[in-house]
Amino acid sequence: MNNLLTGLAMGAALTTAGVSSPDVILSQFTFQDFTMLQTFLAAAASSTLLVTTTQSLGLTTLPPRPPSSLGLLPTRYDGNILGGALLGAGMAVSGACPGTVLAQLGAGGVRSGRWALAGAVLGGTAWSWISRRWRTTTTTTTTGGGGGGGGDGWGQQQVHQRAGENGKAKKAPAAYEALGIGRAAMLVALEAGFVLALAATVKFADAPAAEARGIPPYVAGLAIGGAQLVSMALRGSLLGASAAFEELGGWLWDASARKYAGLLFSVGVVGGAWLASSAVPALRPVADMAVSPARAVMGGFMIIFGSRMAGGCTSGHGISGLSLMSTSSFLTAAAIFAGGGLTGMLLA
């Protein structure tokens, strides 16, 4: 029930923010509409303040998100970089991300969202198959066994494999620990950065979608921060949407290991978007930009496959991971915007 209620809050927040509209996402990556970036900055600022406060008071003890290592580049964060770039590219192709594709279904009026959802399910199914095969391989090469399942997948197995003789992954340092500064100093720097970046985009960049809806991006961002509060209060964990697709895909490969938490959260997101858009029809997504079914399916596959490769998505890394000051999340978020921006320019 807690996962369902958290999903309801998330779906309503995404719909209120307007970022479930494909136009908003596609226009962000062609640098024509900065509504998405402004909302993201406000959401990250509010969530970071909330999470850091609860961590400092000992109300929560959530660790930073670990690196995702594929062994393809000379860094243990290569999964974050490559997966984040693929996720961003998929957003620029489909006009959706792992959370908003569910909100698009609930709010209605977005035909491409249905095709993107189909691609997302395919992406989760493919990644689940790959990660399970990887776990089978690495179980025989690490004395610590296969490691944790579901959410971390392939990347976490590589971390286990490289950790040392006992096969246990080392704790990932937070960004402030890696920089050798205090958490409070990092919080001040982050909040200042978020606020200054938000102010700069408001002054120098257009956000026609936010202006048309009459909802300032900082209000929309606070709505997503409110969903984060609901998640912490009800589940004791932070927001993240992409793991649900891997969880659903895993149903095909191992019926005995079926889980339902992610599915309930996803149903909640759809329901929250439907409730918000039904109560206030003006919140329904605008879908003027045509996204073909083939493009939507391909983009949907990319957003989930890239998310699982990175160990998290735009909410898992971009909002929650940054709130935990995770080094892996800073790299993933940068890769998302870089991959999306480059793809958007190529498709424009």
Tab-separated table of C-alpha atoms in Angstrom:
chain	number	residue	atom	x	y	z
A	1	MET	CA	0.000	0.000	0.000
A	2	ASN	CA	2.860	2.396	0.819
A	3	ASN	CA	4.354	1.886	-2.643
A	4	LEU	CA	0.980	2.567	-4.226
A	5	LEU	CA	0.483	5.768	-2.227
A	6	THR	CA	3.998	6.947	-3.035
A	7	GLY	CA	3.334	6.321	-6.707
A	8	LEU	CA	0.124	8.340	-6.491
A	9	ALA	CA	2.084	11.279	-5.075
A	10	MET	CA	4.750	10.959	-7.751
A	11	GLY	CA	2.264	10.724	-10.626
A	12	ALA	CA	0.342	13.755	-9.394
A	13	ALA	CA	3.582	15.724	-8.958
A	14	LEU	CA	4.863	14.907	-12.454
A	15	THR	CA	1.526	15.879	-13.976
A	16	THR	CA	1.388	19.106	-11.992
A	17	ALA	CA	4.926	19.939	-13.080
A	18	GLY	CA	4.035	19.410	-16.732
A	19	VAL	CA	7.162	17.375	-17.421
A	20	SER	CA	5.038	14.420	-18.528
A	21	SER	CA	4.317	16.293	-21.752
A	22	PRO	CA	6.512	15.008	-24.616
A	23	ASP	CA	6.761	18.571	-25.939
A	24	VAL	CA	8.449	19.746	-22.759
A	25	ILE	CA	11.078	17.003	-22.858
A	26	LEU	CA	11.741	17.197	-26.597
A	27	SER	CA	11.957	20.993	-26.535
A	28	GLN	CA	14.395	20.885	-23.630
A	29	PHE	CA	16.877	18.861	-25.627
A	30	THR	CA	16.617	21.199	-28.606
A	31	PHE	CA	17.127	24.108	-26.174
A	32	GLN	CA	13.830	25.756	-27.088
A	33	ASP	CA	12.031	25.351	-23.752
A	34	PHE	CA	13.775	25.194	-20.372
A	35	THR	CA	10.708	24.237	-18.330
A	36	MET	CA	12.114	20.763	-17.699
A	37	LEU	CA	15.516	21.997	-16.532
A	38	GLN	CA	13.997	24.652	-14.289
A	39	THR	CA	11.650	22.117	-12.713
A	40	PHE	CA	14.510	19.666	-12.266
A	41	LEU	CA	16.661	22.265	-10.518
A	42	ALA	CA	13.856	23.212	-8.130
A	43	ALA	CA	13.078	19.553	-7.418
A	44	ALA	CA	16.733	18.720	-6.810
A	45	ALA	CA	17.162	21.728	-4.511
A	46	SER	CA	14.116	20.916	-2.379
A	47	SER	CA	14.855	17.206	-2.250
A	48	THR	CA	18.518	17.745	-1.345
A	49	LEU	CA	17.588	20.072	1.503
A	50	LEU	CA	14.995	17.592	2.763
A	51	VAL	CA	17.209	14.513	2.557
A	52	THR	CA	20.295	16.192	4.031
A	53	THR	CA	18.266	17.500	6.956
A	54	THR	CA	16.823	14.079	7.778
A	55	GLN	CA	20.229	12.451	7.378
A	56	SER	CA	21.889	14.994	9.667
A	57	LEU	CA	19.192	14.530	12.314
A	58	GLY	CA	19.562	10.760	12.153
A	59	LEU	CA	16.011	10.284	10.930
A	60	THR	CA	17.275	8.453	7.854
A	61	THR	CA	20.478	6.515	7.179
A	62	LEU	CA	20.479	6.179	3.418
A	63	PRO	CA	23.862	5.478	1.774
A	64	PRO	CA	25.063	7.166	-1.432
A	65	ARG	CA	24.202	5.336	-4.622
A	66	PRO	CA	27.036	2.992	-5.634
A	67	PRO	CA	28.926	3.261	-8.907
A	68	SER	CA	27.816	1.154	-11.840
A	69	SER	CA	30.816	-0.468	-13.454
A	70	LEU	CA	30.694	-2.310	-16.770
A	71	GLY	CA	34.420	-2.788	-17.238
A	72	LEU	CA	34.307	-1.021	-20.614
A	73	LEU	CA	36.106	2.186	-19.631
A	74	PRO	CA	39.005	2.772	-17.212
A	75	THR	CA	36.685	3.999	-14.461
A	76	ARG	CA	34.262	2.263	-12.150
A	77	TYR	CA	31.657	4.860	-13.132
A	78	ASP	CA	31.545	3.853	-16.798
A	79	GLY	CA	28.053	2.379	-16.402
A	80	ASN	CA	26.833	5.695	-15.004
A	81	ILE	CA	28.359	7.624	-17.883
A	82	LEU	CA	27.345	5.311	-20.727
A	83	GLY	CA	23.965	4.417	-19.257
A	84	GLY	CA	23.174	8.040	-18.451
A	85	ALA	CA	24.045	9.093	-21.999
A	86	LEU	CA	21.819	6.344	-23.426
A	87	LEU	CA	18.977	7.383	-21.123
A	88	GLY	CA	19.298	11.022	-22.179
A	89	ALA	CA	19.393	10.045	-25.841
A	90	GLY	CA	16.264	7.940	-25.332
A	91	MET	CA	14.482	10.893	-23.749
A	92	ALA	CA	15.326	13.052	-26.758
A	93	VAL	CA	14.029	10.303	-29.060
A	94	SER	CA	10.801	9.406	-27.237
A	95	GLY	CA	9.875	12.518	-25.242
A	96	ALA	CA	9.617	10.419	-22.091
A	97	CYS	CA	11.646	9.159	-19.136
A	98	PRO	CA	10.979	6.139	-16.870
A	99	GLY	CA	8.670	8.132	-14.601
A	100	THR	CA	6.940	10.359	-17.123
A	101	VAL	CA	6.112	7.480	-19.468
A	102	LEU	CA	3.828	6.187	-16.707
A	103	ALA	CA	2.362	9.640	-16.094
A	104	GLN	CA	1.682	9.987	-19.825
A	105	LEU	CA	-0.391	6.817	-19.697
A	106	GLY	CA	-2.383	8.043	-16.715
A	107	ALA	CA	-2.981	11.581	-17.918
A	108	GLY	CA	-3.976	10.420	-21.399
A	109	GLY	CA	-3.793	12.281	-24.651
A	110	VAL	CA	-0.255	11.103	-25.481
A	111	ARG	CA	-0.346	8.415	-28.143
A	112	SER	CA	3.430	8.140	-28.313
A	113	GLY	CA	3.481	7.409	-24.583
A	114	ARG	CA	1.796	4.051	-25.125
A	115	TRP	CA	4.437	3.029	-27.639
A	116	ALA	CA	7.216	4.349	-25.419
A	117	LEU	CA	5.809	2.279	-22.553
A	118	ALA	CA	5.920	-0.824	-24.748
A	119	GLY	CA	9.560	-0.093	-25.550
A	120	ALA	CA	10.258	0.492	-21.855
A	121	VAL	CA	8.842	-2.928	-20.947
A	122	LEU	CA	11.021	-4.483	-23.652
A	123	GLY	CA	14.034	-2.641	-22.275
A	124	GLY	CA	13.348	-3.871	-18.756
A	125	THR	CA	12.885	-7.413	-20.011
A	126	ALA	CA	16.150	-7.316	-21.973
A	127	TRP	CA	18.106	-5.862	-19.072
A	128	SER	CA	16.648	-8.379	-16.639
A	129	TRP	CA	17.801	-11.216	-18.887
A	130	ILE	CA	21.282	-9.739	-19.257
A	131	SER	CA	21.713	-9.033	-15.552
A	132	ARG	CA	20.590	-12.547	-14.609
A	133	ARG	CA	23.071	-14.106	-17.021
A	134	TRP	CA	25.746	-11.815	-15.624
A	135	ARG	CA	24.934	-12.855	-12.064
A	136	THR	CA	25.212	-16.525	-13.090
A	137	THR	CA	28.664	-15.851	-14.553
A	138	THR	CA	30.029	-13.744	-11.708
A	139	THR	CA	28.728	-16.072	-8.965
A	140	THR	CA	31.421	-18.561	-9.903
A	141	THR	CA	34.195	-15.939	-9.910
A	142	THR	CA	33.565	-14.225	-6.551
A	143	THR	CA	33.805	-15.921	-3.185
A	144	GLY	CA	31.057	-13.630	-1.943
A	145	GLY	CA	28.490	-15.097	-4.362
A	146	GLY	CA	26.241	-13.321	-6.785
A	147	GLY	CA	25.479	-10.266	-4.667
A	148	GLY	CA	22.229	-8.363	-4.467
A	149	GLY	CA	19.663	-8.960	-7.145
A	150	GLY	CA	16.945	-6.826	-8.650
A	151	GLY	CA	17.757	-3.168	-8.491
A	152	ASP	CA	21.521	-2.998	-8.983
A	153	GLY	CA	21.813	-5.606	-11.692
A	154	TRP	CA	24.900	-5.880	-13.851
A	155	GLY	CA	26.700	-2.807	-12.582
A	156	GLN	CA	26.586	-3.859	-8.933
A	157	GLN	CA	27.886	-7.321	-9.832
A	158	GLN	CA	30.934	-5.748	-11.413
A	159	VAL	CA	31.479	-3.730	-8.254
A	160	HIS	CA	31.377	-6.958	-6.244
A	161	GLN	CA	33.766	-8.652	-8.643
A	162	ARG	CA	36.356	-5.899	-8.366
A	163	ALA	CA	36.126	-5.270	-4.650
A	164	GLY	CA	38.747	-7.730	-3.472
A	165	GLU	CA	39.215	-11.239	-2.206
A	166	ASN	CA	36.034	-11.422	-0.176
A	167	GLY	CA	33.878	-10.230	-3.088
A	168	LYS	CA	32.275	-7.461	-1.017
A	169	ALA	CA	31.733	-4.060	-2.549
A	170	LYS	CA	33.384	-1.134	-0.833
A	171	LYS	CA	31.123	1.631	0.376
A	172	ALA	CA	30.840	4.310	-2.267
A	173	PRO	CA	31.968	7.679	-0.892
A	174	ALA	CA	29.629	10.627	-1.115
A	175	ALA	CA	30.780	13.512	-3.273
A	176	TYR	CA	31.642	15.645	-0.252
A	177	GLU	CA	33.788	12.816	1.135
A	178	ALA	CA	35.574	12.451	-2.175
A	179	LEU	CA	36.213	16.202	-2.208
A	180	GLY	CA	37.351	16.216	1.416
A	181	ILE	CA	34.776	18.727	2.649
A	182	GLY	CA	31.925	18.557	5.137
A	183	ARG	CA	28.340	17.653	4.350
A	184	ALA	CA	27.121	21.090	5.443
A	185	ALA	CA	29.575	22.852	3.145
A	186	MET	CA	28.499	20.628	0.262
A	187	LEU	CA	24.856	21.372	0.996
A	188	VAL	CA	25.453	25.127	0.906
A	189	ALA	CA	27.404	24.841	-2.362
A	190	LEU	CA	24.758	22.626	-3.953
A	191	GLU	CA	21.817	24.767	-2.923
A	192	ALA	CA	23.596	27.899	-4.125
A	193	GLY	CA	24.371	26.194	-7.424
A	194	PHE	CA	20.799	25.022	-7.917
A	195	VAL	CA	19.347	28.439	-7.091
A	196	LEU	CA	21.812	30.362	-9.253
A	197	ALA	CA	21.302	27.990	-12.197
A	198	LEU	CA	17.538	28.270	-11.811
A	199	ALA	CA	17.713	32.062	-11.679
A	200	ALA	CA	19.956	32.161	-14.737
A	201	THR	CA	17.646	29.981	-16.827
A	202	VAL	CA	14.608	31.994	-15.731
A	203	LYS	CA	16.308	35.238	-16.765
A	204	PHE	CA	18.065	34.187	-19.949
A	205	ALA	CA	16.124	31.143	-21.278
A	206	ASP	CA	12.555	30.730	-22.417
A	207	ALA	CA	10.096	28.398	-20.691
A	208	PRO	CA	6.892	28.761	-22.739
A	209	ALA	CA	5.348	25.552	-21.394
A	210	ALA	CA	5.546	26.799	-17.810
A	211	GLU	CA	4.231	30.207	-18.818
A	212	ALA	CA	1.288	28.686	-20.701
A	213	ARG	CA	0.320	26.524	-17.737
A	214	GLY	CA	0.721	29.359	-15.266
A	215	ILE	CA	2.685	27.146	-12.866
A	216	PRO	CA	6.156	28.491	-12.026
A	217	PRO	CA	8.881	25.823	-12.277
A	218	TYR	CA	9.872	26.305	-8.642
A	219	VAL	CA	6.316	25.388	-7.592
A	220	ALA	CA	6.416	22.351	-9.864
A	221	GLY	CA	9.778	21.361	-8.420
A	222	LEU	CA	8.430	21.667	-4.896
A	223	ALA	CA	5.619	19.275	-5.865
A	224	ILE	CA	8.215	16.654	-6.788
A	225	GLY	CA	10.055	17.417	-3.553
A	226	GLY	CA	6.768	16.764	-1.761
A	227	ALA	CA	6.554	13.353	-3.435
A	228	GLN	CA	10.047	12.662	-2.122
A	229	LEU	CA	8.835	13.465	1.381
A	230	VAL	CA	5.941	11.041	0.966
A	231	SER	CA	8.338	8.323	-0.186
A	232	MET	CA	10.595	8.829	2.815
A	233	ALA	CA	7.709	8.910	5.276
A	234	LEU	CA	5.889	5.862	3.921
A	235	ARG	CA	8.676	3.671	2.574
A	236	GLY	CA	11.853	4.874	4.243
A	237	SER	CA	13.446	5.118	0.797
A	238	LEU	CA	13.779	7.607	-2.038
A	239	LEU	CA	12.072	7.920	-5.400
A	240	GLY	CA	13.109	5.934	-8.436
A	241	ALA	CA	11.114	4.549	-11.352
A	242	SER	CA	13.298	2.451	-13.634
A	243	ALA	CA	13.803	-0.562	-11.339
A	244	ALA	CA	10.104	-1.376	-11.694
A	245	PHE	CA	10.603	-2.157	-15.383
A	246	GLU	CA	13.480	-4.525	-14.629
A	247	GLU	CA	11.340	-6.096	-11.911
A	248	LEU	CA	8.464	-6.572	-14.350
A	249	GLY	CA	10.779	-7.951	-17.030
A	250	GLY	CA	12.199	-10.434	-14.543
A	251	TRP	CA	8.783	-12.055	-14.203
A	252	LEU	CA	9.429	-13.796	-17.523
A	253	TRP	CA	12.698	-15.366	-16.431
A	254	ASP	CA	12.026	-16.416	-12.843
A	255	ALA	CA	8.435	-16.801	-11.678
A	256	SER	CA	9.559	-17.802	-8.175
A	257	ALA	CA	11.328	-14.448	-7.667
A	258	ARG	CA	8.468	-12.182	-8.684
A	259	LYS	CA	8.254	-8.902	-6.792
A	260	TYR	CA	5.405	-6.435	-6.615
A	261	ALA	CA	6.728	-3.275	-4.946
A	262	GLY	CA	7.793	-1.674	-8.211
A	263	LEU	CA	4.585	-2.684	-9.958
A	264	LEU	CA	2.484	-1.114	-7.196
A	265	PHE	CA	4.543	2.063	-7.402
A	266	SER	CA	4.083	2.173	-11.185
A	267	VAL	CA	0.327	1.648	-10.897
A	268	GLY	CA	0.313	4.479	-8.387
A	269	VAL	CA	2.115	6.833	-10.773
A	270	VAL	CA	-0.447	6.086	-13.480
A	271	GLY	CA	-3.280	6.590	-11.002
A	272	GLY	CA	-1.823	9.803	-9.590
A	273	ALA	CA	-1.475	11.271	-13.062
A	274	TRP	CA	-5.059	10.297	-13.883
A	275	LEU	CA	-6.402	11.837	-10.682
A	276	ALA	CA	-4.500	15.104	-11.144
A	277	SER	CA	-5.421	15.493	-14.801
A	278	SER	CA	-9.059	14.597	-14.131
A	279	ALA	CA	-9.330	17.102	-11.296
A	280	VAL	CA	-7.597	19.836	-13.322
A	281	PRO	CA	-7.932	19.144	-17.081
A	282	ALA	CA	-5.507	21.968	-17.835
A	283	LEU	CA	-2.755	19.758	-16.419
A	284	ARG	CA	-3.115	17.181	-19.171
A	285	PRO	CA	-0.009	16.859	-21.369
A	286	VAL	CA	0.230	18.700	-24.653
A	287	ALA	CA	1.396	16.482	-27.490
A	288	ASP	CA	1.820	18.710	-30.524
A	289	MET	CA	5.163	17.237	-31.566
A	290	ALA	CA	4.724	14.061	-33.578
A	291	VAL	CA	6.663	11.034	-32.337
A	292	SER	CA	6.227	8.012	-34.582
A	293	PRO	CA	5.462	4.610	-33.021
A	294	ALA	CA	8.819	3.210	-34.143
A	295	ARG	CA	10.695	6.157	-32.674
A	296	ALA	CA	8.705	5.978	-29.435
A	297	VAL	CA	9.362	2.236	-29.006
A	298	MET	CA	13.066	2.679	-29.676
A	299	GLY	CA	13.294	5.615	-27.276
A	300	GLY	CA	11.323	3.737	-24.627
A	301	PHE	CA	13.751	0.830	-24.862
A	302	MET	CA	16.705	3.208	-24.556
A	303	ILE	CA	15.454	5.025	-21.455
A	304	ILE	CA	15.032	1.820	-19.453
A	305	PHE	CA	18.070	-0.036	-20.747
A	306	GLY	CA	20.200	3.058	-20.129
A	307	SER	CA	18.679	3.605	-16.688
A	308	ARG	CA	19.397	0.079	-15.545
A	309	MET	CA	22.886	0.261	-17.005
A	310	ALA	CA	23.451	3.387	-14.906
A	311	GLY	CA	21.739	1.918	-11.843
A	312	GLY	CA	19.057	4.609	-11.775
A	313	CYS	CA	17.051	7.086	-13.832
A	314	THR	CA	16.173	10.770	-13.862
A	315	SER	CA	14.415	10.406	-10.518
A	316	GLY	CA	16.627	7.704	-9.000
A	317	HIS	CA	19.884	9.470	-9.831
A	318	GLY	CA	18.812	12.940	-10.924
A	319	ILE	CA	16.646	13.732	-7.887
A	320	SER	CA	17.265	11.106	-5.211
A	321	GLY	CA	20.920	10.375	-5.938
A	322	LEU	CA	21.872	14.026	-6.027
A	323	SER	CA	20.027	14.479	-2.738
A	324	LEU	CA	22.339	11.865	-1.236
A	325	MET	CA	25.302	13.689	-2.798
A	326	SER	CA	26.289	10.521	-4.653
A	327	THR	CA	29.269	10.851	-6.979
A	328	SER	CA	27.685	8.309	-9.317
A	329	SER	CA	24.538	10.444	-9.542
A	330	PHE	CA	26.365	13.650	-10.425
A	331	LEU	CA	28.079	11.812	-13.280
A	332	THR	CA	24.850	10.147	-14.411
A	333	ALA	CA	22.879	13.407	-14.370
A	334	ALA	CA	25.581	15.156	-16.397
A	335	ALA	CA	25.600	12.282	-18.890
A	336	ILE	CA	21.802	12.385	-19.208
A	337	PHE	CA	21.749	16.042	-20.210
A	338	ALA	CA	24.813	15.653	-22.441
A	339	GLY	CA	23.397	12.613	-24.238
A	340	GLY	CA	19.965	14.184	-24.567
A	341	GLY	CA	21.299	17.514	-25.767
A	342	LEU	CA	23.548	15.960	-28.405
A	343	THR	CA	20.783	13.661	-29.655
A	344	GLY	CA	18.286	16.518	-29.699
A	345	MET	CA	20.572	18.629	-31.854
A	346	LEU	CA	21.148	15.738	-34.241
A	347	LEU	CA	17.414	15.105	-34.598
A	348	ALA	CA	16.434	18.774	-34.917
